[in-house]
Coordinates of N, CA and C in Angstrom, one line a residue:
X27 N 0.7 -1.2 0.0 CA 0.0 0.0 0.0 C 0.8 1.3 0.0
X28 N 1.3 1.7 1.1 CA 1.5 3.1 1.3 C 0.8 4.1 1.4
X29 N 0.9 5.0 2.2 CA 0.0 5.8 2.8 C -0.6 6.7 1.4
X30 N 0.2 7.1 0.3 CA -0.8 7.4 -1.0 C -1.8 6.9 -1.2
X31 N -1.9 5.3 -1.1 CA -2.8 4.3 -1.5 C -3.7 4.0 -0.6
X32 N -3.3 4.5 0.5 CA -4.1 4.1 1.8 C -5.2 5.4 2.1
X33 N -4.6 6.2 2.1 CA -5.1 7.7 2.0 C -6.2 8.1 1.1
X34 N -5.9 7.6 -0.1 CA -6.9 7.4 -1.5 C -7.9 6.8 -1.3
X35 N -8.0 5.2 -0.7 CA -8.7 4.4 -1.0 C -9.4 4.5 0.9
X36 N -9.7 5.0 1.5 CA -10.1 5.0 3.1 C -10.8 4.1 3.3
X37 N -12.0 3.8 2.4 CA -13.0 3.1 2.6 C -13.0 1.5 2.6
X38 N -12.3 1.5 1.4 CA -11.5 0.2 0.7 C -9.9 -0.4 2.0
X39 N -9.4 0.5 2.5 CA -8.8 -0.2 3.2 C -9.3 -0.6 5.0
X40 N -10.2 0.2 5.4 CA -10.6 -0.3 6.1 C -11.6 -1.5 6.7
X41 N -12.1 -1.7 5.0 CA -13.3 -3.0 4.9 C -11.9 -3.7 4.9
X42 N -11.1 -3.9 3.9 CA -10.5 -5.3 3.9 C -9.3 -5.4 5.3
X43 N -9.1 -5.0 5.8 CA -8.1 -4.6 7.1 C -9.4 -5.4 8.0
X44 N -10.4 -4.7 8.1 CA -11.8 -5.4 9.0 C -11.9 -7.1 8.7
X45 N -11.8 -7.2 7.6 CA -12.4 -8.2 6.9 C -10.9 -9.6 7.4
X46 N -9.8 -9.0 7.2 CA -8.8 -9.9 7.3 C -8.3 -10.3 9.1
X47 N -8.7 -8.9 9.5 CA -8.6 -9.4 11.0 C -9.8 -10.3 11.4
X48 N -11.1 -9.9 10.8 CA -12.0 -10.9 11.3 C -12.3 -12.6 11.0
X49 N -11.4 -12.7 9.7 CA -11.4 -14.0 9.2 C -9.8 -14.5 10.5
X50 N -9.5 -14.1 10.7 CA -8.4 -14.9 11.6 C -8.8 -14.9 12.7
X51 N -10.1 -14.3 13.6 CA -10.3 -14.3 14.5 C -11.7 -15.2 14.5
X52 N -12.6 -15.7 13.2 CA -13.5 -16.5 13.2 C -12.3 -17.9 13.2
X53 N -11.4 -18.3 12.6 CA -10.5 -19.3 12.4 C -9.9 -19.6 13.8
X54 N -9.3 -18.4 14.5 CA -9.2 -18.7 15.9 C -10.4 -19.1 16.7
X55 N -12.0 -19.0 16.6 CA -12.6 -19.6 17.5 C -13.0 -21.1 16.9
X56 N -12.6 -21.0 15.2 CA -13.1 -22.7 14.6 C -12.3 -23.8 15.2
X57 N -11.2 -23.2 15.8 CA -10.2 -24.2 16.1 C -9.6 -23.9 17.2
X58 N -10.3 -23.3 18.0 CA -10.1 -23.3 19.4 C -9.0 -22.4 20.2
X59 N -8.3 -22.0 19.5 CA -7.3 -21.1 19.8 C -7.8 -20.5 21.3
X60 N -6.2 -21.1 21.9 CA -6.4 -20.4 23.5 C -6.0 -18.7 23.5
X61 N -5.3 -18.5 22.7 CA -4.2 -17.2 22.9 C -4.6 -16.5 20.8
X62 N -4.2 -15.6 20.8 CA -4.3 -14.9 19.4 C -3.4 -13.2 19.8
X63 N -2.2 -13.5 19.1 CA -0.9 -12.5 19.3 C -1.5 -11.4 18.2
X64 N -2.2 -10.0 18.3 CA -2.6 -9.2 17.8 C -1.5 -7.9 17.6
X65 N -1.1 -8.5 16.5 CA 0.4 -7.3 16.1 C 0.2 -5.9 15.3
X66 N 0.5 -4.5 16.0 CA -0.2 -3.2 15.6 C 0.4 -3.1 14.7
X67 N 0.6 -1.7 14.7 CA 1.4 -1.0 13.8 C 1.5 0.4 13.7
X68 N 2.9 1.1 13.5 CA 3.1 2.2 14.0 C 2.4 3.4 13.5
X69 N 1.4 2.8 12.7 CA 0.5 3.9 11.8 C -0.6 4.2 12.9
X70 N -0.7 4.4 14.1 CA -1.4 4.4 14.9 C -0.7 5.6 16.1
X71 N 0.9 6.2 16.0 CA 1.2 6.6 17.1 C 1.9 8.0 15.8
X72 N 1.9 9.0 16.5 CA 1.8 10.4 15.8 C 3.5 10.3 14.6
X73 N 3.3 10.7 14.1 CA 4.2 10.6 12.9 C 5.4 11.3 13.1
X74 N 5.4 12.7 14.0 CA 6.2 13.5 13.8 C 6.9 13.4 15.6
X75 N 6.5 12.1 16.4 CA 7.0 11.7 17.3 C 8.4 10.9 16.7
X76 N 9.0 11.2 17.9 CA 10.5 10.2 18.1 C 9.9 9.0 18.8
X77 N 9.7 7.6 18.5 CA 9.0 7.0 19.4 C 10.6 6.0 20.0
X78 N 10.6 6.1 21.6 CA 11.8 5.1 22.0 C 10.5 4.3 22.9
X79 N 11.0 3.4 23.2 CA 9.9 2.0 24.0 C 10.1 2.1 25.2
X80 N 10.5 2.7 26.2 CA 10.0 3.1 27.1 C 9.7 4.1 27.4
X81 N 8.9 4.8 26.6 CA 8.4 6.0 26.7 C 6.6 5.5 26.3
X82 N 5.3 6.1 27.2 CA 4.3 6.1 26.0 C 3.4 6.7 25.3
X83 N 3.4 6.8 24.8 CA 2.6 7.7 22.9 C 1.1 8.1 22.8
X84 N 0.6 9.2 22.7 CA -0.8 9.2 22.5 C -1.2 8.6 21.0
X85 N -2.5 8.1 20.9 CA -2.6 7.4 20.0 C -3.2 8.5 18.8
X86 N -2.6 8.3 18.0 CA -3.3 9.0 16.9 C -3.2 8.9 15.8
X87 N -3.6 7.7 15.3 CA -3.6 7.6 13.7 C -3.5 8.6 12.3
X88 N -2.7 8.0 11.4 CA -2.0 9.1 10.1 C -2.9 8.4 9.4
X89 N -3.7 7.4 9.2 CA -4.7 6.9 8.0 C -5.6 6.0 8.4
X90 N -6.2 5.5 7.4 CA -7.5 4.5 8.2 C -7.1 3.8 7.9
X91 N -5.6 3.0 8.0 CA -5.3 2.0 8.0 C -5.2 1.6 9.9
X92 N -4.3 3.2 9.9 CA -4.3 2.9 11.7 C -5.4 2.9 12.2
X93 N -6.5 3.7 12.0 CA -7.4 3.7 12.7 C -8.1 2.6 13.1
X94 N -7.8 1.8 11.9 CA -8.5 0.2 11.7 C -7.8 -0.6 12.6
X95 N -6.8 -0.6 13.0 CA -6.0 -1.1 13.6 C -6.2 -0.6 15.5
X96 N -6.4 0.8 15.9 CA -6.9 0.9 16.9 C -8.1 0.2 17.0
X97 N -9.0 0.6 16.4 CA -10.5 -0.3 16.2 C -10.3 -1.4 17.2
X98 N -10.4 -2.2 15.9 CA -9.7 -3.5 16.6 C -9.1 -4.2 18.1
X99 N -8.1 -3.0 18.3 CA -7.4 -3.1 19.4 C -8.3 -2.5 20.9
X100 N -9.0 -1.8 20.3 CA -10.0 -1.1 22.0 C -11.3 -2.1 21.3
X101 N -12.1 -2.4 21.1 CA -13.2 -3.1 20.8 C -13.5 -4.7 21.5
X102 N -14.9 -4.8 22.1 CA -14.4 -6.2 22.7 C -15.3 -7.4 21.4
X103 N -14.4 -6.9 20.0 CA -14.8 -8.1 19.7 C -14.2 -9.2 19.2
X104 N -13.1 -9.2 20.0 CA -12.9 -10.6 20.2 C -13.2 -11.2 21.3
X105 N -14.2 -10.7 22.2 CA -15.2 -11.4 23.6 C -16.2 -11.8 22.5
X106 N -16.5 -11.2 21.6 CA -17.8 -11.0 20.9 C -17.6 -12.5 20.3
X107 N -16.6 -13.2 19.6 CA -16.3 -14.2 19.0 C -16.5 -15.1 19.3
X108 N -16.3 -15.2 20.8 CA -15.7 -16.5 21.5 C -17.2 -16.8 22.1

């Protein structure tokens, strides 16, 4: 993608970002999965920060890719799944 393409298309990358997290998380409850490692991404923490790891970050998404990605991450639907 890249944020040109991500930026362009908002609508389009949010359905399928939705769509891909929720097919792994229907597959995690078809098969029982105790645990499910939900990996972000830095398109979620301000751009024009210096980010070091022990420090922490207000969240604020550069595209709806991050946004989709916070979603996800505050939402309880992965209680909703199970």
């Amino acid at each position: 993608g890249g944020n040109k393409f991500i930026n362009s298309k908002p609508a389009l990358i949010m359905h399928d970002a939705t769509i891909m997290n929720l097919n792994v998380l229907e597959l995690a409850r078809e098969f029982e999965a105790k645990k499910i490692l939900f990996a972000s991404s830095a398109c979620v923490y301000p751009k024009e920060e210096l980010l070091r790891e022990e420090m922490a970050y207000p969240i604020k998404p550069e595209n709806p890719y991050g946004l989709q990605k916070i979603f996800m991450e505050n939402t309880n639907i992965i209680k909703m799944i199970q």
